[in-house]
mmCIF file of C-alpha atoms in Angstrom:
data_model
loop_
_atom_site.group_PDB
_atom_site.id
_atom_site.type_symbol
_atom_site.label_atom_id
_atom_site.label_comp_id
_atom_site.label_asym_id
_atom_site.label_seq_id
_atom_site.Cartn_x
_atom_site.Cartn_y
_atom_site.Cartn_z
ATOM 1 C CA MET G 18 84.089 -91.965 4.178
ATOM 2 C CA GLN G 19 81.718 -90.394 1.673
ATOM 3 C CA SER G 20 81.566 -86.692 0.802
ATOM 4 C CA CYS G 21 78.168 -85.054 1.210
ATOM 5 C CA THR G 22 76.450 -81.813 2.144
ATOM 6 C CA LEU G 23 74.445 -81.187 5.311
ATOM 7 C CA THR G 24 71.553 -78.763 4.860
ATOM 8 C CA PHE G 25 68.469 -77.778 6.812
ATOM 9 C CA GLU G 26 65.075 -77.756 5.096
ATOM 10 C CA ALA G 27 61.934 -76.173 6.502
ATOM 11 C CA GLY G 28 59.380 -78.801 7.526
ATOM 12 C CA VAL G 29 61.923 -81.600 7.131
ATOM 13 C CA GLY G 30 64.924 -80.709 9.269
ATOM 14 C CA PRO G 31 68.541 -81.769 8.655
ATOM 15 C CA VAL G 32 69.081 -83.414 5.261
ATOM 16 C CA LEU G 33 72.161 -85.124 3.808
ATOM 17 C CA ALA G 34 72.726 -84.656 0.063
ATOM 18 C CA VAL G 35 75.097 -87.414 -1.115
ATOM 19 C CA PRO G 36 76.656 -87.284 -4.639
ATOM 20 C CA TYR G 37 77.958 -90.500 -6.232
ATOM 21 C CA LEU G 38 78.772 -92.079 -9.578
ATOM 22 C CA ARG G 39 76.733 -95.081 -10.651
ATOM 23 C CA GLY G 40 78.765 -98.153 -11.604
ATOM 24 C CA VAL G 41 82.054 -96.866 -10.144
ATOM 25 C CA PRO G 42 83.558 -99.255 -7.520
ATOM 26 C CA GLN G 43 84.545 -96.370 -5.266
ATOM 27 C CA PHE G 44 80.830 -95.574 -4.759
ATOM 28 C CA ALA G 45 79.469 -99.131 -4.715
ATOM 29 C CA ALA G 46 78.336 -99.044 -1.078
ATOM 30 C CA THR G 47 76.701 -95.645 -1.470
ATOM 31 C CA GLU G 48 75.017 -96.680 -4.721
ATOM 32 C CA ASN G 49 73.441 -99.656 -2.932
ATOM 33 C CA TRP G 50 71.986 -97.381 -0.259
ATOM 34 C CA PHE G 51 69.929 -95.583 -2.860
ATOM 35 C CA ARG G 52 69.326 -98.378 -5.341
ATOM 36 C CA TYR G 53 67.701 -100.577 -2.686
ATOM 37 C CA ARG G 54 66.492 -97.688 -0.535
ATOM 38 C CA GLN G 55 68.252 -99.191 2.482
ATOM 39 C CA PRO G 56 70.757 -96.736 3.931
ATOM 40 C CA PRO G 57 72.496 -97.572 7.238
ATOM 41 C CA SER G 58 70.321 -96.916 10.279
ATOM 42 C CA THR G 59 73.006 -94.578 11.685
ATOM 43 C CA LEU G 60 75.378 -92.211 9.892
ATOM 44 C CA LEU G 61 77.865 -89.667 11.224
ATOM 45 C CA PHE G 62 78.378 -86.378 9.430
ATOM 46 C CA GLU G 63 81.725 -84.775 10.223
ATOM 47 C CA ASP G 64 83.311 -81.495 9.243
ATOM 48 C CA HIS G 65 85.630 -78.890 10.784
ATOM 49 C CA ALA G 66 82.888 -77.773 13.216
ATOM 50 C CA GLY G 67 82.178 -81.178 14.736
ATOM 51 C CA THR G 68 79.980 -84.267 14.379
ATOM 52 C CA VAL G 69 76.267 -84.701 13.761
ATOM 53 C CA THR G 70 74.704 -88.126 14.360
ATOM 54 C CA PHE G 71 71.809 -89.256 12.161
ATOM 55 C CA ASN G 72 69.784 -92.133 13.639
ATOM 56 C CA GLY G 73 66.824 -93.844 12.015
ATOM 57 C CA VAL G 74 68.101 -92.756 8.593
ATOM 58 C CA ARG G 75 65.504 -92.622 5.780
ATOM 59 C CA TRP G 76 65.817 -92.596 1.996
ATOM 60 C CA ARG G 77 64.430 -89.324 0.619
ATOM 61 C CA GLY G 78 64.918 -89.849 -3.108
ATOM 62 C CA THR G 79 67.533 -89.832 -5.860
ATOM 63 C CA GLN G 80 68.006 -87.626 -8.911
ATOM 64 C CA GLY G 81 70.373 -87.656 -11.870
ATOM 65 C CA LEU G 82 71.569 -90.276 -14.312
ATOM 66 C CA GLY G 83 75.101 -91.609 -14.008
ATOM 67 C CA VAL G 84 76.176 -88.710 -11.837
ATOM 68 C CA GLU G 85 73.548 -88.942 -9.128
ATOM 69 C CA LEU G 86 72.513 -87.188 -5.944
ATOM 70 C CA GLY G 87 70.803 -89.066 -3.149
ATOM 71 C CA ARG G 88 69.006 -87.491 -0.201
ATOM 72 C CA LEU G 89 68.701 -88.793 3.353
ATOM 73 C CA ASP G 90 67.075 -87.572 6.542
ATOM 74 C CA ALA G 91 66.592 -89.205 9.947
ATOM 75 C CA ASN G 92 64.060 -89.847 12.675
ATOM 76 C CA VAL G 93 66.424 -88.289 15.236
ATOM 77 C CA VAL G 94 69.487 -86.089 14.796
ATOM 78 C CA MET G 95 71.962 -85.514 17.657
ATOM 79 C CA LEU G 96 74.410 -82.614 17.496
ATOM 80 C CA GLY G 97 77.297 -84.595 18.916
ATOM 81 C CA ARG G 98 79.591 -87.598 18.464
ATOM 82 C CA PRO G 99 78.719 -90.890 20.176
ATOM 83 C CA ARG G 100 81.115 -93.380 21.703
ATOM 84 C CA SER G 101 80.007 -95.961 19.150
ATOM 85 C CA ILE G 102 77.715 -96.328 16.152
ATOM 86 C CA ARG G 103 74.509 -98.164 17.078
ATOM 87 C CA ALA G 104 71.324 -99.071 15.275
ATOM 88 C CA GLU G 105 69.286 -97.461 18.084
ATOM 89 C CA TYR G 106 70.150 -95.149 20.947
ATOM 90 C CA ARG G 107 68.401 -95.243 24.301
ATOM 91 C CA PHE G 108 68.965 -92.371 26.689
ATOM 92 C CA ARG G 109 68.587 -92.099 30.435
ATOM 93 C CA GLU G 110 67.682 -88.411 30.559
ATOM 94 C CA PHE G 111 65.744 -86.316 28.071
ATOM 95 C CA ARG G 112 65.024 -82.623 28.664
ATOM 96 C CA SER G 113 62.553 -80.435 26.780
ATOM 97 C CA THR G 114 61.545 -76.796 26.796
ATOM 98 C CA ILE G 115 58.069 -75.835 25.637
ATOM 99 C CA ASP G 116 56.134 -72.588 25.457
ATOM 100 C CA GLY G 117 54.045 -71.818 28.514
ATOM 101 C CA LEU G 118 55.881 -74.064 30.963
ATOM 102 C CA HIS G 119 57.604 -71.062 32.539
ATOM 103 C CA GLU G 120 54.309 -69.222 33.057
ATOM 104 C CA PHE G 121 52.475 -72.353 34.247
ATOM 105 C CA SER G 122 55.147 -73.219 36.809
ATOM 106 C CA GLY G 123 55.771 -69.706 38.111
ATOM 107 C CA PHE G 124 59.417 -70.687 38.682
ATOM 108 C CA HIS G 125 62.130 -68.025 38.628
ATOM 109 C CA SER G 126 65.885 -68.494 38.639
ATOM 110 C CA ILE G 127 67.125 -64.890 38.487
ATOM 111 C CA SER G 128 66.656 -62.382 41.304
ATOM 112 C CA ASP G 129 68.060 -58.905 41.775
ATOM 113 C CA ASN G 130 68.925 -56.588 44.630
ATOM 114 C CA LEU G 131 69.220 -52.985 43.477
ATOM 115 C CA ASP G 132 70.940 -50.910 46.162
ATOM 116 C CA ASP G 133 70.478 -47.354 44.869
ATOM 117 C CA PRO G 134 72.261 -47.824 41.504
ATOM 118 C CA SER G 135 71.845 -44.112 40.676
ATOM 119 C CA ASN G 136 74.666 -43.353 43.128
ATOM 120 C CA GLY G 137 76.909 -46.089 41.758
ATOM 121 C CA ARG G 138 76.273 -48.414 44.672
ATOM 122 C CA LEU G 139 76.040 -52.184 44.594
ATOM 123 C CA VAL G 140 73.721 -54.002 42.175
ATOM 124 C CA THR G 141 73.491 -57.742 42.829
ATOM 125 C CA PHE G 142 71.971 -60.401 40.579
ATOM 126 C CA THR G 143 71.587 -63.941 41.858
ATOM 127 C CA ILE G 144 71.378 -66.732 39.280
ATOM 128 C CA GLY G 145 70.315 -70.107 40.557
ATOM 129 C CA ALA G 146 67.916 -72.841 39.440
ATOM 130 C CA THR G 147 66.500 -74.111 42.713
ATOM 131 C CA GLU G 148 62.735 -74.580 42.190
ATOM 132 C CA GLU G 149 61.406 -77.917 40.964
ATOM 133 C CA VAL G 150 58.600 -80.471 41.189
ATOM 134 C CA ARG G 151 59.326 -84.207 40.956
ATOM 135 C CA TRP G 152 57.053 -87.186 40.387
ATOM 136 C CA ARG G 153 57.105 -90.726 38.985
ATOM 137 C CA HIS G 154 54.809 -92.502 36.573
ATOM 138 C CA GLY G 155 54.941 -95.386 34.122
ATOM 139 C CA GLY G 156 58.569 -96.286 34.729
ATOM 140 C CA PHE G 157 59.780 -92.691 34.253
ATOM 141 C CA SER G 158 60.809 -90.113 36.820
ATOM 142 C CA TYR G 159 59.882 -86.550 35.890
ATOM 143 C CA ARG G 160 60.985 -83.082 36.880
ATOM 144 C CA ILE G 161 59.720 -79.634 36.068
ATOM 145 C CA VAL G 162 62.724 -77.573 37.003
ATOM 146 C CA ALA G 163 63.867 -73.960 36.791
ATOM 147 C CA THR G 164 66.894 -73.359 34.562
ATOM 148 C CA ALA G 165 69.341 -70.467 34.400
ATOM 149 C CA PRO G 166 71.749 -70.758 31.480
ATOM 150 C CA TRP G 167 74.255 -67.904 31.453
ATOM 151 C CA ARG G 168 77.521 -66.904 29.850
ATOM 152 C CA SER G 169 80.111 -64.188 30.226
ATOM 153 C CA ASP G 170 83.226 -63.136 28.341
ATOM 154 C CA GLY G 171 84.500 -60.942 31.173
ATOM 155 C CA ARG G 172 82.969 -57.796 29.721
ATOM 156 C CA GLU G 173 79.358 -58.807 29.225
ATOM 157 C CA LEU G 174 77.019 -61.141 31.116
ATOM 158 C CA SER G 175 73.849 -62.674 29.686
ATOM 159 C CA ALA G 176 71.444 -64.946 31.548
ATOM 160 C CA GLN G 177 67.979 -66.269 30.867
ATOM 161 C CA SER G 178 65.460 -67.650 33.339
ATOM 162 C CA GLY G 179 63.681 -70.718 32.000
ATOM 163 C CA VAL G 180 61.846 -73.908 32.929
ATOM 164 C CA ALA G 181 62.363 -77.389 31.506
ATOM 165 C CA LEU G 182 60.564 -80.722 31.622
ATOM 166 C CA THR G 183 62.837 -83.718 32.207
ATOM 167 C CA SER G 184 62.019 -87.405 31.877
ATOM 168 C CA ARG G 185 64.457 -90.027 33.117
ATOM 169 C CA ARG G 186 64.571 -93.806 32.882
ATOM 170 C CA ALA G 187 67.381 -95.797 34.471
ATOM 171 C CA ARG G 188 67.554 -98.415 31.719
ATOM 172 C CA GLY G 189 67.178 -95.816 29.008
ATOM 173 C CA ALA G 190 64.465 -95.067 26.459
ATOM 174 C CA SER G 191 64.387 -93.990 22.833
ATOM 175 C CA VAL G 192 63.764 -90.356 21.957
ATOM 176 C CA ASP G 193 60.277 -91.287 20.713
ATOM 177 C CA ASP G 194 59.534 -93.036 24.018
ATOM 178 C CA HIS G 195 60.684 -89.997 25.993
ATOM 179 C CA LEU G 196 58.546 -87.700 23.838
ATOM 180 C CA THR G 197 55.532 -89.957 24.294
ATOM 181 C CA ALA G 198 56.140 -89.913 28.044
ATOM 182 C CA GLN G 199 56.160 -86.087 28.012
ATOM 183 C CA TRP G 200 53.250 -85.640 25.595
ATOM 184 C CA SER G 201 50.568 -85.627 28.291
ATOM 185 C CA VAL G 202 52.234 -82.595 29.928
ATOM 186 C CA ARG G 203 51.994 -80.769 26.595
ATOM 187 C CA ALA G 204 48.284 -81.648 26.450
ATOM 188 C CA LEU G 205 47.720 -80.317 29.964
ATOM 189 C CA LEU G 206 49.508 -77.056 29.145
ATOM 190 C CA LEU G 207 47.387 -76.560 26.031
ATOM 191 C CA LEU G 208 44.175 -77.122 27.975
ATOM 192 C CA VAL G 209 44.924 -74.842 30.924
ATOM 193 C CA LEU G 210 46.542 -72.092 28.834
ATOM 194 C CA GLY G 211 44.106 -72.239 25.932
ATOM 195 C CA ARG G 212 46.784 -70.821 23.644
ATOM 196 C CA GLU G 213 48.954 -72.206 20.854
ATOM 197 C CA ILE G 214 52.298 -73.470 22.155
ATOM 198 C CA HIS G 215 55.268 -75.325 20.689
ATOM 199 C CA TRP G 216 58.216 -77.465 21.684
ATOM 200 C CA ARG G 217 61.376 -75.355 21.524
ATOM 201 C CA GLU G 218 64.379 -77.515 22.351
ATOM 202 C CA HIS G 219 65.303 -81.055 23.352
ATOM 203 C CA THR G 220 68.570 -82.244 24.878
ATOM 204 C CA ILE G 221 69.885 -85.589 26.088
ATOM 205 C CA LEU G 222 72.346 -86.287 28.874
ATOM 206 C CA ASP G 223 73.910 -89.723 28.589
ATOM 207 C CA GLU G 224 77.308 -91.425 28.734
ATOM 208 C CA GLN G 225 76.843 -92.534 25.106
ATOM 209 C CA PHE G 226 77.474 -88.916 24.095
ATOM 210 C CA PRO G 227 80.411 -87.800 26.270
ATOM 211 C CA THR G 228 82.318 -84.546 26.199
ATOM 212 C CA TRP G 229 85.265 -85.098 23.837
ATOM 213 C CA MET G 230 88.633 -83.458 24.515
ATOM 214 C CA MET G 231 91.034 -82.399 21.750
ATOM 215 C CA SER G 232 93.259 -85.305 22.829
ATOM 216 C CA GLY G 233 90.450 -87.732 22.019
ATOM 217 C CA GLU G 234 89.646 -88.501 25.649
ATOM 218 C CA ALA G 235 86.004 -88.813 26.669
ATOM 219 C CA HIS G 236 84.890 -86.960 29.795
ATOM 220 C CA ALA G 237 81.569 -86.676 31.647
ATOM 221 C CA PRO G 238 78.655 -85.894 29.308
ATOM 222 C CA GLN G 239 77.182 -82.447 28.804
ATOM 223 C CA PRO G 240 73.689 -81.811 27.353
ATOM 224 C CA VAL G 241 73.551 -82.590 23.629
ATOM 225 C CA ILE G 242 70.890 -80.960 21.431
ATOM 226 C CA VAL G 243 68.520 -83.453 19.801
ATOM 227 C CA LEU G 244 66.320 -82.753 16.770
ATOM 228 C CA PRO G 245 63.454 -85.290 16.567
ATOM 229 C CA ARG G 246 61.517 -85.271 13.310
ATOM 230 C CA ARG G 247 58.329 -85.537 15.380
ATOM 231 C CA THR G 248 58.651 -81.961 16.690
ATOM 232 C CA GLU G 249 60.469 -80.396 13.747
ATOM 233 C CA ARG G 250 57.613 -78.100 12.711
ATOM 234 C CA ASP G 251 57.270 -76.778 16.259
ATOM 235 C CA ARG G 252 60.797 -75.415 16.346
ATOM 236 C CA GLU G 253 60.144 -73.444 13.161
ATOM 237 C CA GLN G 254 57.209 -71.528 14.644
ATOM 238 C CA ALA G 255 57.594 -67.949 15.775
ATOM 239 C CA ALA G 256 58.133 -67.346 19.472
ATOM 240 C CA VAL G 257 54.948 -67.014 21.511
ATOM 241 C CA GLU G 258 54.614 -63.740 23.408
ATOM 242 C CA HIS G 259 54.810 -64.030 27.175
ATOM 243 C CA GLY G 260 51.726 -61.860 27.630
ATOM 244 C CA THR G 261 49.490 -64.379 25.862
ATOM 245 C CA LEU G 262 50.502 -67.197 28.213
ATOM 246 C CA VAL G 263 50.033 -65.663 31.653
ATOM 247 C CA TRP G 264 46.282 -66.387 31.932
ATOM 248 C CA ALA G 265 45.866 -70.064 32.819
ATOM 249 C CA LEU G 266 42.871 -71.863 34.330
ATOM 250 C CA ILE G 267 45.181 -73.446 36.914
ATOM 251 C CA TYR G 268 48.887 -73.386 37.724
ATOM 252 C CA LEU G 269 51.500 -75.845 38.895
ATOM 253 C CA ARG G 270 51.135 -74.585 42.465
ATOM 254 C CA ASP G 271 47.501 -75.780 42.332
ATOM 255 C CA LEU G 272 48.379 -79.257 41.045
ATOM 256 C CA LYS G 273 51.721 -80.098 42.621
ATOM 257 C CA ALA G 274 53.233 -83.542 42.004
ATOM 258 C CA ALA G 275 50.066 -85.412 43.026
ATOM 259 C CA GLY G 276 47.975 -83.591 40.429
ATOM 260 C CA LEU G 277 50.483 -84.275 37.671
ATOM 261 C CA ARG G 278 50.541 -87.983 38.550
ATOM 262 C CA ARG G 279 46.746 -88.073 38.472
ATOM 263 C CA TRP G 280 46.706 -86.387 35.067
ATOM 264 C CA MET G 281 49.137 -88.950 33.676
ATOM 265 C CA MET G 282 47.048 -91.806 35.075
ATOM 266 C CA LEU G 283 43.983 -90.388 33.323
ATOM 267 C CA TYR G 284 45.952 -90.035 30.090
ATOM 268 C CA GLU G 285 46.644 -93.769 30.059
ATOM 269 C CA ASP G 286 42.953 -94.426 29.339
ATOM 270 C CA PRO G 287 42.458 -94.573 25.532
ATOM 271 C CA ILE G 288 38.940 -93.112 25.822
ATOM 272 C CA PHE G 289 40.341 -90.161 27.763
ATOM 273 C CA ARG G 290 43.004 -89.609 25.086
ATOM 274 C CA ARG G 291 40.300 -89.719 22.389
ATOM 275 C CA ALA G 292 38.689 -86.795 24.196
ATOM 276 C CA ILE G 293 41.812 -84.760 24.894
ATOM 277 C CA GLU G 294 43.899 -85.209 21.737
ATOM 278 C CA PRO G 295 41.525 -83.625 19.193
ATOM 279 C CA THR G 296 40.732 -80.853 21.668
ATOM 280 C CA VAL G 297 44.328 -79.787 22.254
ATOM 281 C CA GLU G 298 45.086 -79.843 18.527
ATOM 282 C CA VAL G 299 42.234 -77.378 18.037
ATOM 283 C CA VAL G 300 43.869 -75.165 20.671
ATOM 284 C CA ASN G 301 47.146 -75.515 18.807
ATOM 285 C CA GLY G 302 45.652 -74.165 15.585
ATOM 286 C CA ILE G 303 45.363 -77.371 13.573
ATOM 287 C CA SER G 304 43.077 -75.632 11.048
ATOM 288 C CA SER G 305 42.044 -72.088 10.227
ATOM 289 C CA PHE G 306 38.638 -73.372 9.085
ATOM 290 C CA LEU G 307 35.889 -73.376 11.692
ATOM 291 C CA GLU G 308 34.074 -76.471 10.405
ATOM 292 C CA PRO G 309 36.828 -79.025 11.130
ATOM 293 C CA ARG G 310 37.511 -77.336 14.455
ATOM 294 C CA LEU G 311 33.873 -77.782 15.483
ATOM 295 C CA MET G 312 33.851 -81.419 14.368
ATOM 296 C CA MET G 313 37.062 -82.194 16.272
ATOM 297 C CA LEU G 314 35.647 -80.597 19.399
ATOM 298 C CA ALA G 315 32.457 -82.637 18.953
ATOM 299 C CA LEU G 316 34.636 -85.752 18.845
ATOM 300 C CA GLY G 317 36.288 -84.629 22.060
ATOM 301 C CA LEU G 318 32.994 -83.884 23.811
ATOM 302 C CA ASP G 319 31.530 -87.207 22.709
ATOM 303 C CA ALA G 320 34.528 -89.141 24.036
ATOM 304 C CA MET G 321 34.663 -87.116 27.250
ATOM 305 C CA GLY G 322 30.973 -87.683 27.878
ATOM 306 C CA HIS G 323 31.538 -91.407 27.408
ATOM 307 C CA PHE G 324 34.531 -91.285 29.734
ATOM 308 C CA LEU G 325 32.499 -89.506 32.425
ATOM 309 C CA ASP G 326 29.562 -91.936 32.118
ATOM 310 C CA PRO G 327 29.946 -94.472 34.963
ATOM 311 C CA THR G 328 28.047 -97.078 32.911
ATOM 312 C CA ARG G 329 29.962 -96.361 29.659
ATOM 313 C CA LYS G 330 26.691 -96.810 27.750
ATOM 314 C CA ARG G 331 27.157 -97.500 24.042
ATOM 315 C CA ASN G 332 25.474 -95.626 21.179
ATOM 316 C CA GLU G 333 24.548 -92.685 23.393
ATOM 317 C CA TYR G 334 23.214 -89.586 21.632
ATOM 318 C CA LEU G 335 25.808 -86.871 21.101
ATOM 319 C CA ASN G 336 23.721 -84.172 22.770
ATOM 320 C CA ARG G 337 23.522 -86.279 25.947
ATOM 321 C CA GLN G 338 27.281 -86.719 26.008
ATOM 322 C CA ILE G 339 27.743 -82.968 25.544
ATOM 323 C CA LEU G 340 25.229 -82.246 28.317
ATOM 324 C CA ARG G 341 27.221 -84.491 30.644
ATOM 325 C CA CYS G 342 30.334 -82.420 29.842
ATOM 326 C CA ILE G 343 28.514 -79.118 30.423
ATOM 327 C CA THR G 344 27.348 -80.365 33.813
ATOM 328 C CA ALA G 345 30.866 -81.542 34.745
ATOM 329 C CA SER G 346 32.366 -78.190 33.685
ATOM 330 C CA GLY G 347 30.414 -76.308 36.360
ATOM 331 C CA LEU G 348 30.079 -73.322 33.998
ATOM 332 C CA ASP G 349 27.084 -71.008 34.330
ATOM 333 C CA LEU G 350 26.001 -70.603 30.709
ATOM 334 C CA SER G 351 22.509 -69.305 31.437
ATOM 335 C CA ALA G 352 23.334 -66.017 29.697
ATOM 336 C CA ILE G 353 23.639 -68.022 26.466
ATOM 337 C CA GLY G 354 20.835 -70.514 27.062
ATOM 338 C CA PRO G 355 19.813 -73.617 29.037
ATOM 339 C CA ALA G 356 22.384 -76.415 29.197
ATOM 340 C CA GLU G 357 20.062 -78.853 27.382
ATOM 341 C CA GLY G 358 19.562 -76.384 24.540
ATOM 342 C CA ILE G 359 23.294 -75.672 24.207
ATOM 343 C CA ALA G 360 24.012 -79.408 24.060
ATOM 344 C CA ARG G 361 21.403 -79.867 21.322
ATOM 345 C CA ALA G 362 22.705 -76.878 19.377
ATOM 346 C CA LEU G 363 26.271 -78.205 19.372
ATOM 347 C CA ALA G 364 25.145 -81.698 18.340
ATOM 348 C CA GLU G 365 22.898 -80.371 15.563
ATOM 349 C CA MET G 366 25.594 -78.024 14.273
ATOM 350 C CA ASN G 367 28.052 -80.915 14.106
ATOM 351 C CA ASN G 368 25.556 -83.004 12.093
ATOM 352 C CA ASP G 369 24.706 -80.090 9.797
ATOM 353 C CA ILE G 370 28.386 -79.697 8.947
ATOM 354 C CA LYS G 371 29.102 -83.413 8.534
ATOM 355 C CA HIS G 372 26.176 -84.392 6.302
ATOM 356 C CA ALA G 373 25.814 -82.828 2.856
ATOM 357 C CA ASP G 374 22.121 -83.802 2.623
ATOM 358 C CA ARG G 375 21.184 -81.536 5.548
ATOM 359 C CA PRO G 376 20.018 -78.138 4.270
ATOM 360 C CA ASN G 377 20.844 -76.124 7.394
ATOM 361 C CA ARG G 378 24.231 -74.446 7.459
ATOM 362 C CA PRO G 379 25.337 -72.402 10.483
ATOM 363 C CA SER G 380 26.174 -68.752 9.951
ATOM 364 C CA ASN G 381 29.755 -67.698 10.501
ATOM 365 C CA PRO G 382 29.055 -65.863 13.800
ATOM 366 C CA GLU G 383 27.110 -68.859 15.144
ATOM 367 C CA LEU G 384 29.828 -71.276 14.137
ATOM 368 C CA ARG G 385 32.648 -69.156 15.551
ATOM 369 C CA LEU G 386 30.919 -68.668 18.880
ATOM 370 C CA MET G 387 29.990 -72.328 19.264
ATOM 371 C CA VAL G 388 33.564 -73.410 18.507
ATOM 372 C CA ASP G 389 34.789 -71.135 21.302
ATOM 373 C CA LEU G 390 32.055 -72.388 23.632
ATOM 374 C CA ALA G 391 32.771 -76.072 22.945
ATOM 375 C CA LEU G 392 36.457 -75.475 23.597
ATOM 376 C CA LEU G 393 35.760 -73.689 26.879
ATOM 377 C CA ILE G 394 33.544 -76.566 28.048
ATOM 378 C CA MET G 395 36.328 -79.049 27.295
ATOM 379 C CA ARG G 396 38.956 -76.935 29.025
ATOM 380 C CA PHE G 397 36.875 -76.716 32.196
ATOM 381 C CA GLN G 398 36.813 -80.520 32.504
ATOM 382 C CA VAL G 399 40.186 -80.328 34.278
ATOM 383 C CA PHE G 400 38.610 -79.213 37.556
ATOM 384 C CA GLU G 401 36.378 -82.270 37.941
ATOM 385 C CA LEU G 402 38.921 -84.675 36.473
ATOM 386 C CA LEU G 403 41.697 -83.594 38.829
ATOM 387 C CA GLY G 404 39.514 -83.168 41.901
ATOM 388 C CA LEU G 405 40.561 -79.541 42.369
ATOM 389 C CA PRO G 406 39.099 -77.282 45.090
ATOM 390 C CA LYS G 407 35.885 -75.409 44.241
ATOM 391 C CA ARG G 408 37.589 -72.061 44.830
ATOM 392 C CA LEU G 409 39.827 -72.662 41.788
ATOM 393 C CA ARG G 410 36.848 -73.386 39.551
ATOM 394 C CA LEU G 411 35.032 -70.311 40.881
ATOM 395 C CA ALA G 412 38.063 -68.128 40.173
ATOM 396 C CA ALA G 413 38.356 -69.518 36.649
ATOM 397 C CA SER G 414 34.625 -69.063 35.988
ATOM 398 C CA VAL G 415 35.055 -65.278 36.195
ATOM 399 C CA SER G 416 38.331 -65.256 34.276
ATOM 400 C CA ARG G 417 39.047 -63.300 31.142
ATOM 401 C CA ASP G 418 38.362 -66.220 28.774
ATOM 402 C CA VAL G 419 34.878 -66.828 30.216
ATOM 403 C CA ASN G 420 33.919 -63.157 30.339
ATOM 404 C CA PHE G 421 35.162 -62.524 26.800
ATOM 405 C CA LEU G 422 33.077 -65.404 25.434
ATOM 406 C CA LEU G 423 29.874 -64.378 27.221
ATOM 407 C CA GLU G 424 30.405 -60.810 26.043
ATOM 408 C CA ASP G 425 30.945 -62.037 22.492
ATOM 409 C CA PHE G 426 27.581 -63.812 22.519
ATOM 410 C CA ARG G 427 25.927 -60.671 23.897
ATOM 411 C CA ILE G 428 27.501 -58.300 21.368
ATOM 412 C CA ASN G 429 26.427 -60.558 18.489
ATOM 413 C CA GLY G 430 22.931 -60.867 19.971
ATOM 414 C CA ILE G 431 22.972 -64.666 19.810
ATOM 415 C CA GLU G 432 21.299 -66.984 22.305
ATOM 416 C CA VAL G 433 20.136 -70.614 22.285
ATOM 417 C CA ASP G 434 16.654 -71.773 23.298
ATOM 418 C CA ALA G 435 15.692 -75.028 25.041
ATOM 419 C CA THR G 436 15.239 -76.851 21.706
ATOM 420 C CA GLY G 437 18.732 -75.983 20.495
ATOM 421 C CA LYS G 438 17.625 -73.288 18.048
ATOM 422 C CA PHE G 439 19.544 -70.032 17.726
ATOM 423 C CA VAL G 440 17.732 -66.863 18.738
ATOM 424 C CA HIS G 441 19.010 -63.572 17.321
ATOM 425 C CA ARG G 442 18.190 -60.554 19.476
#
């Protein structure tokens, strides 16, 4: 046993601050943790409120002389007590909630029946999580499922309709493996929603973390909250308003299980990931500067064009790769300019930003509009990639996001000619 303090630091997560005296036998083990920067891989923090399990413990520094204070954090923190201390934990079931999943799925788990409440007659609420979609891929079984957590103290009832993504593996998987398995769903949500979203909560359900009775007996497990360092910054972000997430290019009812499996199969291709990963990070607000956003989208368009090329030709010009993406998007961009000119304009703008010896610098309105256009082109790749019906693409092509962008070009009086030059009306 070693006394310490458990704190929570923004951007880091749970941190253990461990005081000890150098050279005193009582603290010899603790002193070695920090002297050699090799703390145990797993530590349990215990106080009157319960147990917190640190796994993948990391040295975070030491301060003081003689009377010293060492700091530790962990790759994964579980808010519960395990049956045994292990170097690594592998869990069968891992559940996550993420912004936009509720809106994308359209699932509901609370319904009401109001029978003239003004006259004091019956008001009935039904709480039940019954809607779900299941599929399998890569050794994992997945579920997108409606949830309905509720509680009551006899005087007051509170319930919340939600949707969760669950990954399950019979032989177990680490938290990082589960997150990696779920990451492609996050990417899909970012593309179809076109809005910044964040992971909100993770839980595990596994016999290694049972429900402990006061007598010390272990009963069937209940969900245990998990705090992975990998998603720590997401949980600190402000809640995303529901109204910003209701306009998606497609919804779960359009994809079903077959579409989700197809998406995950595509995501296995490293060239496909090279196209999608920079694109979705732009959606998620990786930078407030337009220049790096444009360059990341150019990377995505280049990789997507290469992915779509049946010959996978090497050293292809960027404008040709972008043109391939514009064609695959099915977007009518004639109000802005010809597809060949738009492709040239995006490629030239990317080169103008990248190379300091090029004298041309895009104006802020040009740059802002082309960033939005490049992102829209990348988002519309989902229709061709997933083999979706033409009616869905047609509906999306007259959606708010498309109309807003075309209107933005018109209001600013900016068009693109066939050579890729900007024309200001």
